[in-house]
Each structure stands twice: as C-alpha cells, then as structure tokens.
Tab-separated table of C-alpha atoms in Angstrom:
chain	number	residue	atom	x	y	z
A	1	GLN	CA	49.579	-41.188	11.024
A	2	ILE	CA	50.243	-39.539	14.401
A	3	GLU	CA	48.303	-42.321	16.100
A	4	GLU	CA	50.517	-44.932	14.449
A	5	LYS	CA	53.638	-43.017	15.408
A	6	ILE	CA	52.566	-42.830	19.071
A	7	GLN	CA	51.730	-46.522	19.117
A	8	GLU	CA	55.018	-47.551	17.503
A	9	SER	CA	57.112	-45.314	19.736
A	10	LEU	CA	55.354	-46.511	22.904
A	11	MET	CA	55.785	-50.194	22.068
A	12	LYS	CA	59.474	-49.624	21.320
A	13	GLN	CA	60.130	-47.715	24.531
A	14	LEU	CA	58.280	-50.191	26.693
A	15	ASN	CA	59.742	-53.212	24.896
A	16	LEU	CA	56.306	-54.580	24.108
A	17	ASN	CA	55.299	-56.820	21.229
A	18	ASP	CA	51.568	-56.283	21.619
A	19	ILE	CA	49.389	-53.447	22.796
A	20	PRO	CA	48.612	-54.020	26.478
A	21	VAL	CA	45.039	-54.772	27.305
A	22	LEU	CA	43.998	-53.600	30.759
A	23	GLU	CA	40.526	-53.684	32.181
A	24	LYS	CA	38.954	-50.591	33.646
A	25	THR	CA	38.749	-52.351	37.009
A	26	ASP	CA	42.542	-52.982	36.860
A	27	VAL	CA	43.379	-49.298	36.798
A	28	GLU	CA	40.470	-47.780	38.655
A	29	LYS	CA	42.103	-48.017	42.038
A	30	LEU	CA	45.594	-47.406	40.733
A	31	VAL	CA	47.399	-44.549	42.476
A	32	ILE	CA	50.145	-42.750	40.594
A	33	PRO	CA	53.096	-42.526	43.000
A	34	ASP	CA	54.537	-39.112	43.775
A	35	HIS	CA	57.912	-39.784	42.171
A	36	VAL	CA	56.234	-40.793	38.886
A	37	ARG	CA	54.029	-37.696	38.957
A	38	THR	CA	57.013	-35.429	39.752
A	39	LYS	CA	59.056	-36.867	36.890
A	40	TYR	CA	56.119	-36.460	34.520
A	41	ILE	CA	55.547	-32.827	35.526
A	42	SER	CA	59.206	-31.927	35.104
A	43	LEU	CA	59.272	-33.505	31.636
A	44	LEU	CA	56.056	-31.728	30.768
A	45	LYS	CA	57.583	-28.401	31.838
A	46	ARG	CA	60.665	-29.057	29.744
A	47	SER	CA	58.545	-29.933	26.749
A	48	SER	CA	56.455	-26.777	27.040
A	49	GLU	CA	59.609	-24.650	27.458
A	50	GLU	CA	60.842	-26.206	24.260
A	51	THR	CA	57.558	-25.439	22.571
A	52	PHE	CA	57.731	-21.850	23.753
A	53	SER	CA	61.379	-21.180	22.900
A	54	ARG	CA	61.114	-22.892	19.535
A	55	GLY	CA	57.836	-21.174	18.861
A	56	LYS	CA	59.576	-17.825	19.233
B	1	ARG	CA	90.858	-40.231	36.074
B	2	HIS	CA	87.817	-40.931	38.240
B	3	THR	CA	86.709	-44.193	36.655
B	4	GLN	CA	87.747	-47.094	38.823
B	5	ALA	CA	87.466	-49.624	36.022
B	6	THR	CA	89.919	-47.794	33.787
B	7	ALA	CA	93.557	-47.326	34.621
B	8	GLU	CA	94.816	-43.793	34.334
B	9	ILE	CA	96.880	-43.228	31.234
B	10	MET	CA	99.350	-40.412	31.260
B	11	GLY	CA	99.838	-38.479	28.061
B	12	ASN	CA	101.643	-35.475	26.734
B	13	PHE	CA	100.403	-32.735	24.522
B	14	PHE	CA	102.013	-33.182	21.152
B	15	SER	CA	100.886	-30.425	18.904
B	16	ASP	CA	102.772	-28.271	16.520
B	17	ALA	CA	99.810	-27.280	14.414
B	18	SER	CA	99.818	-23.944	12.717
B	19	SER	CA	96.583	-22.055	12.595
B	20	GLN	CA	95.138	-18.866	11.241
B	21	LEU	CA	91.898	-17.058	11.904
B	22	LEU	CA	89.600	-15.922	9.138
B	23	VAL	CA	87.065	-13.215	9.812
B	24	PHE	CA	84.128	-12.700	7.484
B	25	SER	CA	81.815	-9.777	7.860
B	26	MET	CA	78.295	-11.110	7.420
B	27	ASN	CA	76.469	-7.784	7.247
B	28	ASP	CA	73.617	-8.056	4.747
B	29	ARG	CA	75.067	-11.216	3.292
B	30	LEU	CA	72.198	-13.415	4.402
B	31	SER	CA	68.703	-12.040	4.021
B	32	PRO	CA	66.099	-13.010	6.631
B	33	THR	CA	64.152	-14.778	3.892
B	34	GLY	CA	67.168	-16.649	2.570
B	35	GLU	CA	67.415	-20.341	3.397
B	36	LEU	CA	71.018	-21.403	3.656
B	37	ALA	CA	71.652	-24.327	1.329
B	38	GLN	CA	75.413	-24.510	1.384
B	39	ALA	CA	78.366	-22.448	2.544
B	40	VAL	CA	81.734	-23.131	0.993
B	41	LEU	CA	85.079	-21.884	2.231
B	42	ARG	CA	87.661	-21.677	-0.514
B	43	LEU	CA	91.309	-21.459	0.433
B	44	PHE	CA	94.208	-20.987	-1.916
B	45	GLN	CA	97.042	-23.387	-1.164
B	46	LYS	CA	100.354	-21.761	-1.909
B	47	PRO	CA	102.861	-23.823	-3.877
B	48	CYS	CA	105.534	-25.545	-1.832
B	49	PRO	CA	109.156	-24.911	-2.959
B	50	LYS	CA	110.499	-27.754	-5.133
B	51	GLU	CA	113.578	-28.307	-2.975
B	52	VAL	CA	111.362	-28.814	0.090
B	53	ILE	CA	109.251	-31.378	-1.781
B	54	LYS	CA	112.415	-33.230	-2.859
B	55	ARG	CA	113.806	-33.268	0.667
B	56	GLN	CA	110.463	-34.406	2.119
B	57	SER	CA	110.096	-37.178	-0.471
B	58	LYS	CA	113.503	-38.539	0.503
B	59	MET	CA	112.882	-38.390	4.239
B	60	PHE	CA	109.205	-39.452	4.189
B	61	PRO	CA	108.673	-41.375	0.942
B	62	PHE	CA	105.233	-42.671	1.960
B	63	ASN	CA	103.610	-39.616	3.419
B	64	SER	CA	103.468	-36.134	2.050
B	65	HIS	CA	100.099	-35.261	3.534
B	66	ALA	CA	98.821	-33.173	6.422
B	67	SER	CA	95.372	-32.615	7.919
B	68	VAL	CA	93.570	-29.346	7.500
B	69	THR	CA	90.707	-28.752	9.923
B	70	ILE	CA	88.250	-25.895	9.886
B	71	TYR	CA	86.765	-24.754	13.192
B	72	TRP	CA	84.017	-22.282	13.890
B	73	VAL	CA	85.077	-19.929	16.665
B	74	GLN	CA	82.274	-18.819	18.945
B	75	THR	CA	82.999	-15.574	20.701
B	76	ARG	CA	81.125	-15.781	23.965
B	77	GLU	CA	80.058	-13.052	26.329
B	78	ASP	CA	82.275	-14.448	29.120
B	79	GLY	CA	85.257	-13.803	26.855
B	80	ILE	CA	86.129	-17.474	26.477
B	81	ASN	CA	86.187	-18.554	22.865
B	82	ARG	CA	84.819	-21.962	22.054
B	83	THR	CA	85.683	-23.889	18.912
B	84	TYR	CA	83.616	-26.426	16.986
B	85	VAL	CA	85.055	-28.782	14.359
B	86	ILE	CA	83.330	-28.115	11.043
B	87	ASP	CA	85.227	-29.881	8.276
B	88	SER	CA	88.542	-31.622	7.792
B	89	ARG	CA	90.479	-33.041	4.860
B	90	ARG	CA	93.859	-34.383	3.804
B	91	VAL	CA	96.074	-32.082	1.837
B	92	SER	CA	99.269	-32.964	0.016
B	93	ILE	CA	102.369	-30.770	-0.257
B	94	HIS	CA	102.319	-31.524	-3.987
B	95	GLU	CA	99.015	-29.701	-4.429
B	96	THR	CA	98.504	-26.048	-5.143
B	97	GLY	CA	95.428	-23.996	-5.986
B	98	TRP	CA	91.924	-23.650	-4.573
B	99	ILE	CA	90.641	-26.126	-1.992
B	100	SER	CA	87.005	-26.158	-0.851
B	101	PHE	CA	85.599	-26.930	2.586
B	102	ASP	CA	81.957	-27.310	3.535
B	103	VAL	CA	81.284	-24.747	6.265
B	104	THR	CA	77.470	-24.826	6.140
B	105	GLN	CA	77.315	-25.996	9.756
B	106	ALA	CA	79.489	-23.036	10.847
B	107	VAL	CA	77.180	-20.522	9.158
B	108	SER	CA	74.178	-22.326	10.655
B	109	TYR	CA	75.741	-22.029	14.151
B	110	TRP	CA	76.456	-18.355	13.505
B	111	GLN	CA	72.816	-17.818	12.441
B	112	GLN	CA	71.525	-19.578	15.566
B	113	GLN	CA	73.300	-17.023	17.745
B	114	ASN	CA	71.097	-14.263	16.303
B	115	LYS	CA	73.929	-11.751	16.487
B	116	THR	CA	74.073	-10.538	12.929
B	117	ASP	CA	76.483	-7.711	13.791
B	118	GLN	CA	79.134	-10.242	14.796
B	119	PRO	CA	81.436	-11.551	12.085
B	120	LEU	CA	81.818	-15.214	11.228
B	121	VAL	CA	85.162	-16.382	12.620
B	122	LEU	CA	86.749	-19.544	11.259
B	123	GLU	CA	90.020	-21.104	12.298
B	124	VAL	CA	92.115	-23.011	9.790
B	125	SER	CA	94.463	-25.456	11.453
B	126	VAL	CA	97.135	-27.401	9.585
B	127	HIS	CA	98.419	-30.308	11.616
B	128	ARG	CA	100.439	-33.470	11.357
B	129	GLU	CA	98.459	-36.324	9.853
B	130	ASN	CA	99.815	-38.993	12.182
B	131	ILE	CA	101.937	-39.003	15.275
B	132	GLY	CA	104.866	-41.377	15.629
B	133	PRO	CA	108.383	-42.024	14.344
B	134	MET	CA	107.238	-42.274	10.721
B	135	ALA	CA	105.125	-39.124	10.818
B	136	SER	CA	106.035	-36.663	8.142
B	137	ASN	CA	106.656	-32.959	8.544
B	138	ALA	CA	104.475	-32.096	5.557
B	139	HIS	CA	102.216	-29.945	7.715
B	140	LYS	CA	105.040	-27.460	8.198
B	141	PHE	CA	105.170	-26.715	4.491
B	142	ILE	CA	101.488	-26.372	3.714
B	143	SER	CA	100.200	-22.855	3.772
B	144	PHE	CA	97.222	-20.944	2.489
B	145	SER	CA	96.804	-17.382	1.345
B	146	SER	CA	95.597	-15.298	4.241
B	147	GLN	CA	93.248	-12.320	4.484
B	148	ASN	CA	96.292	-10.123	4.854
B	149	PRO	CA	96.391	-7.606	1.970
B	150	ALA	CA	100.077	-8.540	1.520
B	151	ASP	CA	98.931	-11.922	0.174
B	152	GLY	CA	96.909	-10.199	-2.522
B	153	GLU	CA	93.171	-10.071	-3.101
B	154	LEU	CA	93.257	-12.527	-5.957
B	155	HIS	CA	94.000	-15.469	-3.697
B	156	ALA	CA	92.297	-14.255	-0.525
B	157	PRO	CA	90.045	-16.780	1.272
B	158	GLN	CA	86.509	-16.800	-0.066
B	159	LEU	CA	83.221	-17.598	1.584
B	160	GLN	CA	80.497	-18.604	-0.840
B	161	LEU	CA	76.936	-18.604	0.447
B	162	HIS	CA	74.287	-20.392	-1.546
B	163	THR	CA	70.748	-19.569	-0.511
B	164	LEU	CA	67.192	-20.068	-1.650
B	165	ASP	CA	64.463	-17.493	-1.194
B	166	THR	CA	62.090	-18.961	1.384
B	167	LYS	CA	59.320	-16.602	0.227
B	168	GLU	CA	59.240	-18.635	-2.910
B	169	TYR	CA	60.637	-21.999	-1.846
B	170	GLY	CA	59.706	-22.209	1.851
B	171	ALA	CA	56.587	-23.099	3.811
B	172	GLN	CA	53.864	-20.522	4.447
B	173	GLY	CA	53.362	-20.868	8.221
B	174	ASN	CA	49.841	-21.676	9.373
B	175	CYS	CA	47.303	-23.035	6.937
B	176	ILE	CA	44.242	-20.976	6.157
B	177	PRO	CA	41.705	-21.982	8.842
B	178	ASN	CA	38.855	-24.254	7.805
B	179	MET	CA	40.265	-24.865	4.360
B	180	PRO	CA	39.772	-28.501	3.312
B	181	LEU	CA	43.074	-30.415	3.230
B	182	THR	CA	42.506	-31.357	-0.387
B	183	LYS	CA	42.499	-27.699	-1.390
B	184	ILE	CA	45.764	-26.799	0.349
B	185	THR	CA	48.525	-26.418	-2.187
B	186	ARG	CA	51.418	-24.745	-0.383
B	187	CYS	CA	53.197	-26.405	2.579
B	188	CYS	CA	51.687	-25.173	5.847
B	189	ARG	CA	51.004	-26.316	9.391
B	190	SER	CA	47.524	-27.399	10.261
B	191	GLU	CA	46.531	-27.444	13.927
B	192	THR	CA	45.116	-30.654	15.276
B	193	TYR	CA	44.198	-32.126	18.639
B	194	ILE	CA	45.004	-35.723	19.413
B	195	ASN	CA	42.451	-37.004	21.859
B	196	LEU	CA	44.094	-39.995	23.504
B	197	GLN	CA	40.914	-40.789	25.427
B	198	ASN	CA	39.104	-41.468	22.174
B	199	LEU	CA	41.624	-44.006	20.950
B	200	LYS	CA	40.387	-47.515	21.558
B	201	TRP	CA	43.879	-49.054	21.732
B	202	ALA	CA	45.011	-46.500	24.334
B	203	GLU	CA	42.124	-47.242	26.666
B	204	ASN	CA	42.936	-47.959	30.314
B	205	TRP	CA	46.703	-47.774	30.001
B	206	ILE	CA	47.619	-44.287	28.773
B	207	LEU	CA	46.752	-42.389	31.934
B	208	ASP	CA	48.020	-38.877	31.251
B	209	PRO	CA	47.738	-36.563	29.310
B	210	PRO	CA	44.194	-37.026	28.026
B	211	GLY	CA	45.267	-35.439	24.754
B	212	PHE	CA	47.623	-32.879	23.224
B	213	LYS	CA	47.722	-30.142	20.620
B	214	THR	CA	50.040	-30.629	17.676
B	215	TYR	CA	50.363	-29.729	14.013
B	216	THR	CA	50.489	-31.705	10.816
B	217	CYS	CA	52.435	-30.555	7.815
B	218	VAL	CA	50.327	-30.525	4.700
B	219	GLY	CA	50.610	-29.274	1.137
B	220	SER	CA	53.482	-29.301	-1.288
B	221	CYS	CA	56.564	-27.204	-1.943
B	222	GLN	CA	57.750	-25.186	-4.880
B	223	GLN	CA	60.082	-27.444	-6.853
B	224	LEU	CA	63.530	-26.368	-7.957
B	225	LYS	CA	64.280	-25.826	-11.594
B	226	LYS	CA	67.863	-25.903	-12.772
B	227	GLU	CA	67.384	-22.884	-15.001
B	228	HIS	CA	66.384	-20.739	-12.001
B	229	LEU	CA	69.509	-21.523	-9.977
B	230	ASN	CA	72.705	-19.563	-10.376
B	231	PHE	CA	74.806	-22.246	-8.629
B	232	LYS	CA	75.076	-26.022	-8.623
B	233	TRP	CA	72.444	-27.363	-6.216
B	234	PRO	CA	74.196	-30.091	-4.209
B	235	PHE	CA	71.050	-31.996	-3.175
B	236	SER	CA	68.018	-33.539	-4.813
B	237	MET	CA	65.899	-31.089	-6.807
B	238	GLN	CA	62.761	-32.476	-5.161
B	239	ARG	CA	61.523	-30.408	-2.206
B	240	LYS	CA	59.102	-31.799	0.350
B	241	CYS	CA	56.923	-30.405	3.129
B	242	PHE	CA	58.117	-31.816	6.440
B	243	ALA	CA	58.102	-31.251	10.203
B	244	ALA	CA	61.012	-28.871	10.720
B	245	LYS	CA	60.739	-28.475	14.519
B	246	SER	CA	59.209	-30.735	17.102
B	247	ALA	CA	58.963	-31.221	20.847
B	248	HIS	CA	58.855	-34.229	23.157
B	249	LEU	CA	55.693	-35.694	24.596
B	250	PRO	CA	55.801	-37.249	28.080
B	251	LEU	CA	53.119	-39.760	29.034
B	252	ILE	CA	52.130	-41.682	32.161
B	253	VAL	CA	51.265	-45.251	31.283
B	254	ALA	CA	50.116	-48.294	33.222
B	255	VAL	CA	51.807	-51.579	32.384
B	256	LYS	CA	51.644	-55.075	33.761
B	257	ASP	CA	54.666	-56.119	35.774
B	258	GLY	CA	54.124	-59.753	36.643
B	259	ASP	CA	50.892	-59.950	38.590
B	260	SER	CA	50.778	-56.298	39.463
B	261	ILE	CA	50.211	-53.113	37.482
B	262	VAL	CA	52.751	-50.303	37.693
B	263	THR	CA	52.817	-46.757	36.380
B	264	LYS	CA	55.688	-45.440	34.300
B	265	VAL	CA	56.693	-42.200	32.623
B	266	VAL	CA	57.566	-42.514	28.954
B	267	THR	CA	58.932	-39.763	26.734
B	268	LEU	CA	58.051	-39.882	23.080
B	269	TYR	CA	60.709	-37.924	21.249
B	270	ASN	CA	59.879	-35.438	18.485
B	271	MET	CA	56.216	-36.319	18.720
B	272	LYS	CA	54.678	-32.841	18.807
B	273	VAL	CA	55.208	-31.016	15.536
B	274	LEU	CA	55.797	-27.289	16.065
B	275	GLU	CA	56.904	-25.990	12.713
B	276	CYS	CA	56.734	-27.138	9.113
B	277	GLY	CA	59.218	-26.393	6.385
B	278	CYS	CA	60.281	-27.253	2.884
B	279	ALA	CA	63.566	-29.016	2.243
B	280	SER	CA	65.297	-30.890	-0.505
B	281	VAL	CA	65.426	-34.643	-0.138
B	282	GLY	CA	68.850	-35.669	1.187
B	283	MET	CA	69.653	-32.253	2.647
B	284	PRO	CA	71.502	-32.676	5.972
B	285	ILE	CA	69.829	-31.448	9.147
B	286	MET	CA	71.966	-28.835	10.864
B	287	LYS	CA	73.035	-29.455	14.453
B	288	LYS	CA	71.700	-27.242	17.218
B	289	LEU	CA	74.094	-24.972	19.059
B	290	LYS	CA	74.407	-26.110	22.670
B	291	PRO	CA	74.044	-23.497	25.425
C-alpha cells in the first residue's frame, strides 16, 4: 500500500504517465549538484523536526 | 499596494459591529483521555421590542437579518491578541431563544496551546449583513444574554463539550512487537521499514534516501453504540483506524530531460505515518494552530 502511494505521488509530482526506466550506466556517473543536495538536506531536516515535534 | 499589475484601490473602514467577549474556565472540563467530538456554543437571543421590528420592517422590508460571527481569541505572550474566525450565521431580528454555534475548532485551537490554566475566550460579533444604501440596521437590535450576572444565569451563554473516552474508543499506541497482523484487534501503529533499494520499479531513478522508517495503522476500533452515548453523535457511528499524524518525505530522483538526465528534489506530502488514531467516518479534521 505504501509502495503504491509513493509511486502514485511521484508520478503526479513529476507529471509522468509511466514509471521512468533508467539504465544503471545512465546514472552511474551522475553527479548530484550542490543546490539539489542542499535543498534535499533542508527538506530532510524539516521533515525530521516535524517527526520529532509531532512525536512529542 | 506593491503589485504592479493591480491598481491600488482606496477603501474606508466601515464597521459598526458590536461585540462581546465570553470567557469560559476550562479547568478540569476536558480530561486528558477525552477526545473532543463537538463543542457547541449556545447563546440566548433576547427578544427585540415590537415597535423596533415594525419600524425596521417599514424602512427595510427585504432585510431583517444580521451576521453573527464567533471568533476564538488567542491571548499571546507578546500581549497582542489574535482572533480566528470559527463560525458564522445569519440571525433575524424576529427570532428569539437559543442559537447554537459550532466552536469545536476553537476548543481544538485552545487544546493545541497546551495551556490548560488559560480560559477559552470567544468573541461574539454582530455586524451588518451587507454594506450599501439598502443595508438594514438589524444588527443594532440583535443582542444576546451576556455572562454578566445581571442578565441572569438562566440565559447565560453555554459551552457544551461532547467527548469520547479515548481509553475505550481510541487507538492503543504501538502494537505489541512481533504479534502477527492477523491477531491484532485494537488499532495500533506497527513499525515498518520501506527499503526503496529493493523496489524493482524504483531502481536507478530514486537516488536518495535508500529507505525510510514509517508506521502502518492496523487493527480496528471500538464501535459506537447509541445506548452508550449521552448526547447526539453528529457523525457516522462507524469508527476506523487511520493515520492521525504524518510527515513529509523528500526524495532525490533522476529523470530524463530530453537527451540528458537531471536530478530533482521531490517532496511527498504526508507519506511517513507517525501516529495512528480512531475516528468516526465523516468527522472533520481540525486545523493546526499556526505559530
């Protein structure tokens, strides 16, 4: 159920009709740019703060 | 004012609303194990003198109504009070007697503050229904009994709180570890780990995180029985186990953009379940108090 929810939500957010198929060789040399990593970390922090404060 | 696309429109304040504050002491009125189902504010509308009604009917034959709005007043530490609209309804000068407002959201806001020693403060505002040349003055003649002893206790504003005992009707927290899902009867949260690396469809494009910890809500809830309730339950009698609190899940994904592959950050809202609860089907979800 969670798997389905993740899949559905991802497709919606990325405006995709089908699940992307990427080969290992396509992403092997891919470098995540700093700005993407920074955004991800800040969202991750916010999410864990939420988890902590709500968990209280 | 600062939007270039929109011309500035000058306006005047036009308010002659009358308002009164109601203060309800909440000491020991809501037990920690009591789930708030509904809070009702009952106000007694005083009768309007007949000669006023006659005069109003002549002057404003098509409108004898006013708007009554209930606000929750938040007393903040910086001393600035903030108000939140809770409920509003039309009231006629021809009416008299008890009028009910749904103030569940106000009590929920008050609970979220976690300051049980503070009273619940509500503001009742009676204002003109419309503004313009045809607007009636009905709002000037609508009044409610106040909390002032001079108005008498019989018609004093009432706050009715309808609660359910969560010990009996709520979820039980964490499930008993290692118990098979088929044997779980009462609603509880069961810890689970979603390993994104093991999902075939997620291969090579969900880059981070490799997985995450979450909960699933399993089991069932104690069902309501009419004979056990001492008030009219306003929602469905069926209670279900559901995710009561959740958090967002950010992901780094790789997607094709033309001939190249780019990385993106995507946030999946309410994806990580944190808490499970029992609720009646159709019960509204209370808004969160903003900081």
